[in-house]
Short mmCIF file of C-alpha atoms and ligand atoms in Angstrom, two decimals:
data_model
loop_
_atom_site.label_atom_id
_atom_site.label_comp_id
_atom_site.label_asym_id
_atom_site.label_seq_id
_atom_site.Cartn_x
_atom_site.Cartn_y
_atom_site.Cartn_z
CA UNK A 1 55.69 -207.22 80.25
CA UNK A 2 52.65 -205.01 80.74
CA UNK A 3 52.14 -202.21 78.24
CA UNK A 4 51.36 -198.95 79.97
CA UNK A 5 49.31 -196.34 78.23
CA UNK A 6 50.40 -192.84 79.20
CA UNK A 7 47.54 -190.34 79.76
CA UNK A 8 48.30 -188.80 76.37
CA UNK A 9 47.35 -191.95 74.46
CA UNK A 10 43.89 -192.00 76.01
CA UNK A 11 40.84 -192.14 73.84
CA UNK A 12 38.08 -189.55 74.28
CA UNK A 13 34.40 -189.85 73.46
CA UNK A 14 32.48 -186.81 72.26
CA UNK A 15 28.72 -186.93 72.52
CA UNK A 16 27.27 -184.67 69.83
CA UNK A 17 23.90 -182.99 69.61
CA UNK A 18 21.82 -184.48 66.84
CA UNK A 19 21.18 -181.21 64.95
CA UNK A 20 23.18 -179.32 62.37
CA UNK A 21 24.73 -182.72 61.61
CA UNK A 22 26.68 -181.49 58.57
CA UNK A 23 28.35 -178.70 60.53
CA UNK A 24 29.67 -180.82 63.38
CA UNK A 25 32.81 -182.22 61.83
CA UNK A 26 34.04 -178.85 60.45
CA UNK A 27 33.37 -177.29 63.86
CA UNK A 28 35.36 -179.83 65.86
CA UNK A 29 38.10 -179.88 63.21
CA UNK A 30 38.35 -176.08 63.27
CA UNK A 31 38.52 -175.99 67.07
CA UNK A 32 41.27 -178.59 67.15
CA UNK A 33 43.19 -176.78 64.47
CA UNK A 34 43.32 -173.75 66.75
CA UNK A 35 45.58 -175.93 68.92
CA UNK A 36 47.47 -177.21 65.89
CA UNK A 37 45.95 -180.68 66.30
CA UNK A 38 44.46 -182.71 63.45
CA UNK A 39 41.25 -184.61 64.02
CA UNK A 40 41.86 -188.36 64.33
CA UNK A 41 38.63 -190.31 64.48
CA UNK A 42 40.26 -193.65 63.67
CA UNK A 43 38.65 -196.37 61.53
CA UNK A 44 34.93 -197.15 61.40
CA UNK A 45 34.10 -193.46 61.97
CA UNK A 46 30.46 -192.65 61.33
CA UNK A 47 30.00 -188.93 60.86
CA UNK A 48 26.23 -189.08 61.42
CA UNK A 49 26.56 -190.95 64.71
CA UNK A 50 26.06 -188.91 67.91
CA UNK A 51 29.20 -190.56 69.38
CA UNK A 52 32.71 -189.96 68.10
CA UNK A 53 35.88 -191.51 69.45
CA UNK A 54 38.89 -189.18 69.15
CA UNK A 55 42.53 -190.29 69.30
CA UNK A 56 45.80 -188.49 69.87
CA UNK A 57 44.46 -185.79 72.15
CA UNK A 58 45.21 -184.62 75.68
CA UNK A 59 42.56 -183.71 78.20
CA UNK A 60 43.49 -180.01 77.66
CA UNK A 61 42.77 -180.42 73.91
CA UNK A 62 39.36 -181.87 74.73
CA UNK A 63 38.65 -179.12 77.25
CA UNK A 64 39.56 -176.53 74.64
CA UNK A 65 36.99 -178.00 72.24
CA UNK A 66 34.33 -178.12 74.91
CA UNK A 67 34.94 -174.53 75.98
CA UNK A 68 33.67 -173.43 72.52
CA UNK A 69 31.63 -176.08 70.79
CA UNK A 70 27.88 -175.69 70.33
CA UNK A 71 27.67 -178.96 68.32
CA UNK A 72 28.93 -181.25 71.12
CA UNK A 73 27.06 -181.87 74.34
CA UNK A 74 29.68 -183.60 76.50
CA UNK A 75 33.11 -185.20 76.44
CA UNK A 76 34.34 -188.26 78.31
CA UNK A 77 37.61 -190.08 78.86
CA UNK A 78 36.65 -193.40 77.29
CA UNK A 79 37.35 -196.35 79.55
CA UNK A 80 35.64 -199.06 77.58
CA UNK A 81 33.22 -199.78 74.75
CA UNK A 82 31.63 -202.68 72.88
CA UNK A 83 28.63 -203.98 70.92
CA UNK A 84 27.24 -205.79 73.99
CA UNK A 85 27.51 -205.33 77.75
CA UNK A 86 29.72 -208.39 77.81
CA UNK A 87 32.10 -206.77 75.27
CA UNK A 88 31.99 -203.57 77.29
CA UNK A 89 32.95 -205.49 80.42
CA UNK A 90 35.91 -207.15 78.66
CA UNK A 91 37.05 -203.82 77.29
CA UNK A 92 36.72 -202.10 80.71
CA UNK A 93 38.61 -204.84 82.49
CA UNK A 94 41.48 -204.40 80.00
CA UNK A 95 41.67 -200.65 80.63
CA UNK A 96 44.87 -199.84 82.59
CA UNK A 97 44.11 -199.74 86.30
CA UNK A 98 46.52 -196.83 86.83
CA UNK A 99 44.33 -194.73 84.52
CA UNK A 100 41.20 -195.51 86.46
CA UNK A 101 42.33 -195.71 90.06
CA UNK A 102 42.85 -191.93 90.71
CA UNK A 103 39.08 -191.56 90.15
CA UNK A 104 37.87 -194.56 92.11
CA UNK A 105 39.55 -193.89 95.47
CA UNK A 106 38.01 -194.29 98.92
CA UNK A 107 38.11 -190.65 99.89
CA UNK A 108 36.33 -189.48 96.70
CA UNK A 109 32.66 -189.24 95.76
CA UNK A 110 31.06 -190.21 92.50
CA UNK A 111 27.91 -190.88 90.56
CA UNK A 112 27.09 -192.84 87.41
CA UNK A 113 24.73 -191.44 84.80
CA UNK A 114 23.03 -193.48 82.09
CA UNK A 115 22.43 -191.83 78.74
CA UNK A 116 20.50 -193.57 75.97
CA UNK A 117 20.30 -192.28 72.41
CA UNK A 118 17.08 -192.99 70.48
CA UNK A 119 15.44 -194.80 73.42
CA UNK A 120 13.92 -193.80 76.77
CA UNK A 121 14.56 -196.14 79.68
CA UNK A 122 12.43 -196.60 82.78
CA UNK A 123 14.03 -195.46 86.03
CA UNK A 124 14.32 -199.08 87.31
CA UNK A 125 16.14 -200.16 84.14
CA UNK A 126 18.63 -197.34 84.56
CA UNK A 127 19.30 -198.38 88.13
CA UNK A 128 19.82 -201.99 87.02
CA UNK A 129 22.37 -200.88 84.45
CA UNK A 130 24.20 -198.79 87.05
CA UNK A 131 24.22 -201.77 89.52
CA UNK A 132 25.58 -203.98 86.79
CA UNK A 133 28.74 -201.85 86.66
CA UNK A 134 29.79 -203.11 90.10
CA UNK A 135 32.63 -205.09 88.56
CA UNK A 136 34.57 -201.80 88.43
CA UNK A 137 36.13 -201.23 91.80
CA UNK A 138 34.37 -198.01 92.85
CA UNK A 139 35.66 -197.40 96.37
CA UNK A 140 34.36 -193.87 96.94
CA UNK A 141 30.94 -192.85 98.21
CA UNK A 142 28.00 -192.17 95.93
CA UNK A 143 27.01 -188.52 95.93
CA UNK A 144 24.25 -187.66 93.48
CA UNK A 145 24.24 -183.89 94.14
CA UNK A 146 27.83 -182.86 94.11
CA UNK A 147 30.12 -185.74 93.20
CA UNK A 148 33.84 -185.28 92.58
CA UNK A 149 33.75 -187.64 89.63
CA UNK A 150 30.97 -188.39 87.21
CA UNK A 151 30.91 -191.54 85.10
CA UNK A 152 28.54 -192.25 82.27
CA UNK A 153 27.21 -195.28 80.55
CA UNK A 154 26.08 -194.29 77.07
CA UNK A 155 23.96 -196.56 74.94
CA UNK A 156 23.41 -196.04 71.24
CA UNK A 157 20.12 -197.44 69.86
CA UNK A 158 20.71 -196.27 66.32
CA UNK A 159 19.23 -193.30 64.51
CA UNK A 160 15.89 -194.69 63.27
CA UNK A 161 13.08 -193.69 65.63
CA UNK A 162 10.75 -196.13 63.85
CA UNK A 163 13.05 -199.06 64.36
CA UNK A 164 14.45 -199.01 67.89
CA UNK A 165 16.21 -202.25 68.80
CA UNK A 166 15.61 -203.94 72.19
CA UNK A 167 19.30 -203.97 72.96
CA UNK A 168 21.74 -201.11 72.19
CA UNK A 169 23.81 -201.27 69.03
CA UNK A 170 26.83 -199.93 70.84
CA UNK A 171 27.76 -199.07 74.43
CA UNK A 172 30.37 -196.77 75.91
CA UNK A 173 31.56 -196.14 79.46
CA UNK A 174 33.77 -193.23 80.48
CA UNK A 175 34.64 -190.47 82.89
CA UNK A 176 32.87 -187.20 82.24
CA UNK A 177 35.29 -184.36 81.48
CA UNK A 178 33.27 -181.36 80.36
CA UNK A 179 30.07 -180.15 78.73
CA UNK A 180 30.00 -178.10 75.56
CA UNK A 181 28.46 -174.64 75.16
CA UNK A 182 24.91 -175.61 74.17
CA UNK A 183 23.68 -173.20 76.85
CA UNK A 184 24.77 -170.32 74.58
CA UNK A 185 21.93 -171.22 72.21
CA UNK A 186 19.44 -170.39 74.94
CA UNK A 187 21.28 -167.49 76.59
CA UNK A 188 21.84 -165.73 73.23
CA UNK A 189 18.48 -166.61 71.62
CA UNK A 190 17.30 -163.90 69.23
CA UNK A 191 13.94 -164.12 71.02
CA UNK A 192 15.44 -162.16 73.92
CA UNK A 193 17.84 -160.05 71.82
CA UNK A 194 17.60 -156.32 72.24
CA UNK A 195 17.80 -155.46 68.52
CA UNK A 196 16.50 -157.90 65.93
CA UNK A 197 15.40 -157.86 62.33
CA UNK A 198 13.42 -160.23 60.10
CA UNK A 199 16.57 -162.10 59.08
CA UNK A 200 18.53 -162.09 62.38
CA UNK A 201 20.69 -165.21 62.35
CA UNK A 202 19.88 -167.97 64.83
CA UNK A 203 22.23 -167.95 67.86
CA UNK A 204 23.34 -171.59 67.52
CA UNK A 205 24.24 -171.15 63.85
CA UNK A 206 26.04 -167.87 64.56
CA UNK A 207 28.28 -169.62 67.10
CA UNK A 208 28.90 -172.52 64.72
CA UNK A 209 30.01 -169.99 62.05
CA UNK A 210 32.33 -168.23 64.49
CA UNK A 211 33.84 -171.60 65.38
CA UNK A 212 34.24 -172.60 61.74
CA UNK A 213 35.98 -169.26 61.19
CA UNK A 214 38.35 -170.05 64.14
CA UNK A 215 37.59 -166.63 65.62
CA UNK A 216 39.63 -165.99 68.70
CA UNK A 217 40.44 -163.26 71.25
CA UNK A 218 41.85 -160.00 69.78
CA UNK A 219 41.01 -161.01 66.19
CA UNK A 220 39.42 -158.35 63.96
CA UNK A 221 36.30 -159.79 62.33
CA UNK A 222 34.20 -158.18 59.57
CA UNK A 223 30.64 -158.88 58.34
CA UNK A 224 29.92 -157.10 55.03
CA UNK A 225 26.16 -157.89 55.25
CA UNK A 226 25.89 -157.20 58.95
CA UNK A 227 22.12 -156.70 59.36
CA UNK A 228 21.37 -156.69 63.11
CA UNK A 229 24.84 -158.03 63.92
CA UNK A 230 24.06 -161.56 65.12
CA UNK A 231 27.36 -162.84 63.76
CA UNK A 232 29.22 -160.04 65.47
CA UNK A 233 27.56 -161.00 68.75
CA UNK A 234 28.89 -164.58 68.40
CA UNK A 235 32.41 -163.47 67.35
CA UNK A 236 32.68 -161.00 70.22
CA UNK A 237 31.69 -163.76 72.64
CA UNK A 238 34.98 -165.40 71.66
CA UNK A 239 36.84 -162.14 72.31
CA UNK A 240 37.18 -160.77 68.78
CA UNK A 241 36.86 -157.08 67.84
CA UNK A 242 33.99 -156.76 65.38
CA UNK A 243 32.82 -154.43 62.64
CA UNK A 244 30.36 -154.58 59.77
CA UNK A 245 28.61 -152.83 56.94
CA UNK A 246 25.10 -152.96 55.50
CA UNK A 247 23.40 -151.20 52.63
CA UNK A 248 20.37 -150.50 54.82
CA UNK A 249 20.62 -147.13 56.56
CA UNK A 250 17.79 -147.91 59.00
CA UNK A 251 19.37 -151.16 60.13
CA UNK A 252 22.80 -149.59 60.71
CA UNK A 253 21.28 -146.65 62.57
CA UNK A 254 18.74 -148.79 64.43
CA UNK A 255 15.79 -146.70 63.33
CA UNK A 256 12.60 -147.28 61.37
CA UNK A 257 10.05 -150.03 61.68
CA UNK A 258 10.50 -152.65 64.42
CA UNK A 259 10.52 -156.36 63.55
CA UNK A 260 8.83 -157.33 66.77
CA UNK A 261 5.14 -158.00 67.04
CA UNK A 262 3.26 -155.38 69.09
CA UNK A 263 5.96 -152.76 68.43
CA UNK A 264 5.64 -150.29 65.55
CA UNK A 265 8.95 -148.38 65.62
CA UNK A 266 12.40 -149.27 66.87
CA UNK A 267 13.27 -147.83 70.29
CA UNK A 268 15.99 -145.21 70.88
CA UNK A 269 18.73 -147.72 71.61
CA UNK A 270 17.89 -150.62 69.32
CA UNK A 271 21.17 -151.09 67.45
CA UNK A 272 24.12 -153.49 67.11
CA UNK A 273 26.18 -151.79 69.76
CA UNK A 274 23.37 -152.32 72.28
CA UNK A 275 23.28 -156.03 71.29
CA UNK A 276 26.92 -156.40 72.26
CA UNK A 277 26.28 -154.47 75.45
CA UNK A 278 23.47 -156.92 76.29
CA UNK A 279 26.03 -159.75 76.39
CA UNK A 280 28.84 -157.81 78.05
CA UNK A 281 31.07 -157.41 74.98
CA UNK A 282 30.51 -153.77 74.05
CA UNK A 283 34.23 -153.05 74.46
CA UNK A 284 34.84 -155.26 71.40
CA UNK A 285 32.52 -153.18 69.17
CA UNK A 286 34.58 -151.33 66.56
CA UNK A 287 31.81 -149.81 64.40
CA UNK A 288 29.29 -150.43 61.70
CA UNK A 289 28.83 -148.36 58.51
CA UNK A 290 26.31 -147.93 55.75
CA UNK A 291 27.95 -149.31 52.67
CA UNK A 292 27.21 -151.36 49.58
CA UNK A 293 29.24 -154.60 49.55
CA UNK A 294 29.53 -154.42 45.77
CA UNK A 295 31.56 -151.25 46.17
CA UNK A 296 34.32 -151.95 48.67
CA UNK A 297 35.29 -149.03 50.83
CA UNK A 298 38.43 -150.49 52.39
CA UNK A 299 41.94 -149.27 51.54
CA UNK A 300 44.46 -151.80 50.21
CA UNK A 301 46.32 -153.37 53.10
CA UNK A 302 43.37 -153.42 55.51
CA UNK A 303 43.30 -157.00 56.75
CA UNK A 304 40.75 -158.92 58.77
CA UNK A 305 41.38 -162.12 60.68
CA UNK A 306 38.03 -163.52 59.60
CA UNK A 307 35.15 -162.49 57.38
CA UNK A 308 31.90 -164.05 58.41
CA UNK A 309 28.59 -163.23 56.76
CA UNK A 310 25.06 -164.14 55.72
CA UNK A 311 24.53 -162.46 52.35
CA UNK A 312 21.03 -161.65 51.13
CA UNK A 313 20.99 -164.08 48.17
CA UNK A 314 17.38 -163.22 47.58
CA UNK A 315 16.12 -166.12 49.72
CA UNK A 316 15.09 -164.33 52.88
CA UNK A 317 16.03 -160.81 51.81
CA UNK A 318 15.92 -158.96 48.51
CA UNK A 319 19.32 -158.58 46.86
CA UNK A 320 20.02 -154.96 45.95
CA UNK A 321 23.04 -152.91 45.30
CA UNK A 322 23.55 -149.28 44.45
CA UNK A 323 23.96 -148.12 40.90
CA UNK A 324 23.87 -144.93 38.88
CA UNK A 325 21.58 -143.76 36.13
CA UNK A 326 24.15 -144.95 33.65
CA UNK A 327 23.75 -148.61 34.60
CA UNK A 328 20.06 -148.43 35.30
CA UNK A 329 16.89 -148.15 33.35
CA UNK A 330 15.42 -145.95 36.10
CA UNK A 331 15.52 -142.21 35.52
CA UNK A 332 15.71 -139.89 38.48
CA UNK A 333 15.44 -136.12 38.54
CA UNK A 334 18.20 -135.81 41.12
CA UNK A 335 21.32 -137.68 40.09
CA UNK A 336 22.70 -137.77 43.69
CA UNK A 337 20.12 -140.31 44.73
CA UNK A 338 21.60 -143.79 44.35
CA UNK A 339 19.58 -146.11 42.18
CA UNK A 340 18.85 -149.52 43.55
CA UNK A 341 19.40 -152.36 41.12
CA UNK A 342 19.45 -156.17 41.25
CA UNK A 343 22.52 -157.74 42.81
CA UNK A 344 22.80 -161.20 41.27
CA UNK A 345 23.75 -164.24 43.25
CA UNK A 346 26.86 -164.93 41.17
CA UNK A 347 28.02 -161.32 41.60
CA UNK A 348 27.52 -161.40 45.36
CA UNK A 349 29.55 -164.58 45.50
CA UNK A 350 32.36 -163.36 43.21
CA UNK A 351 32.58 -159.98 45.02
CA UNK A 352 32.71 -161.70 48.42
CA UNK A 353 35.48 -164.09 47.33
CA UNK A 354 37.49 -161.35 45.64
CA UNK A 355 37.12 -159.05 48.62
CA UNK A 356 38.19 -161.83 51.01
CA UNK A 357 41.20 -162.74 48.85
CA UNK A 358 42.42 -159.13 49.27
CA UNK A 359 41.44 -158.42 52.84
CA UNK A 360 41.98 -161.61 54.85
CA UNK A 361 45.19 -162.34 56.69
CA UNK A 362 47.03 -165.41 55.41
CA UNK A 363 45.20 -168.39 56.86
CA UNK A 364 42.21 -166.24 57.80
CA UNK A 365 38.84 -167.73 56.99
CA UNK A 366 35.78 -166.57 55.09
CA UNK A 367 32.63 -168.27 56.38
CA UNK A 368 29.37 -167.54 54.58
CA UNK A 369 26.02 -169.06 53.67
CA UNK A 370 25.39 -170.26 50.18
CA UNK A 371 21.89 -171.47 49.38
CA UNK A 372 21.81 -174.90 47.75
CA UNK A 373 19.11 -177.01 46.20
CA UNK A 374 19.62 -180.42 47.83
CA UNK A 375 18.13 -182.65 45.12
CA UNK A 376 20.84 -181.33 42.80
C1 LIG B 401 20.39 -162.07 55.48
S1 LIG B 401 20.60 -160.47 56.01
C2 LIG B 401 21.88 -160.55 57.23
C3 LIG B 401 21.32 -160.80 58.60
C4 LIG B 401 22.31 -160.69 59.65
N1 LIG B 401 23.27 -161.78 59.66
C5 LIG B 401 21.60 -160.58 61.02
O1 LIG B 401 21.87 -161.46 61.85
O2 LIG B 401 20.78 -159.67 61.21
C6 LIG B 401 21.40 -159.72 54.68
C7 LIG B 401 21.74 -158.23 54.86
O3 LIG B 401 22.38 -157.82 53.68
C8 LIG B 401 22.03 -156.47 53.48
N2 LIG B 401 22.32 -156.15 52.08
C9 LIG B 401 21.58 -156.42 50.97
N3 LIG B 401 22.25 -156.02 49.86
C10 LIG B 401 23.42 -155.43 50.31
C11 LIG B 401 24.52 -154.85 49.62
N4 LIG B 401 24.57 -154.70 48.31
N5 LIG B 401 25.56 -154.39 50.43
C12 LIG B 401 25.53 -154.52 51.76
N6 LIG B 401 24.51 -155.09 52.43
C13 LIG B 401 23.47 -155.53 51.74
C14 LIG B 401 20.55 -156.40 53.85
O4 LIG B 401 20.19 -155.07 54.17
C15 LIG B 401 20.51 -157.36 55.05
O5 LIG B 401 20.65 -156.64 56.23
#
């Protein structure tokens, strides 16, 4: 008796970008958990590989990942795989015909792409590889410009650019489902951002943080070290209402010296609100306030769905907090003027965790940067 695999027990292949490697698994895991799904990578999973096989998902689950991820490039319904082309062929020929046939029919159009990781192939070699796939019964017409279905042969030549094997170490073939949101890295680049500062967070990393924090539409998200609001920009892209605080009056009010070359002072509308307006999410701007994160201003019972932040930590930005004459060695004539004093790393960290413990909804996430010294 033939064993039929329903479309829910299909295996999917995710092709990941080879940057921010340590952040990829938490991103995909967080996005799946938004749908209440665990990540099942099966045995022999290699986290550093650019190709992951995922089990136990539906095409809708995969589409939901791809609608948000900036770590993954594309997703495929995996039809076959193997260490050699012969193993791939055996695997493909075993794949249930009823799963393939809807995409191979006469009245449809298709194209086959070849993607190689860690090796560049000549055009002729690509064509040869495509021709060699003839054993699959493609009945439709080839249409390179606007095909109804796209298939992809993906070859993995390992991760060592100094030791590229002649033959791929592993090969996959599948039906393309969707691309990820890598385009956001370009479209939201801080290079073209209206209001930036010296420590504006990179667009790709901001989106990764928003994904790790599982930020979703109608959430209320808070950044206690908001700076120029890069993290708010990413969170509002996913539909969250956003607010923040910063100790720096000039940053919050968008005044003072500009961070751009060839520009001395900030323009009249260089502020966080204008950044959200630039990307069409101004309606999700709640507000930003001047405030010292070491002295919380929020009433008990105020709850955020996520807290997402890039504290100063003294690496790219000096760490200061407000104090009074009592706890400072600095003497001022006018006691109303707040005294600036060192804000130590351990205090920033403790304050952030304590604050989050009190002001996050149950299950809400705090996502923040913590500098580490890798050799240790
Ligand atoms: C690394 S920057 C954040 C950059 C921000 N993510 C962006 O994209 O522009 C850290 C921010 O923390 C602010 N800051 C420093 N000490 C603070 C404190 N005690 N309370 C609140 N903000 C503080 C700085 O003014 C700076 O804007």
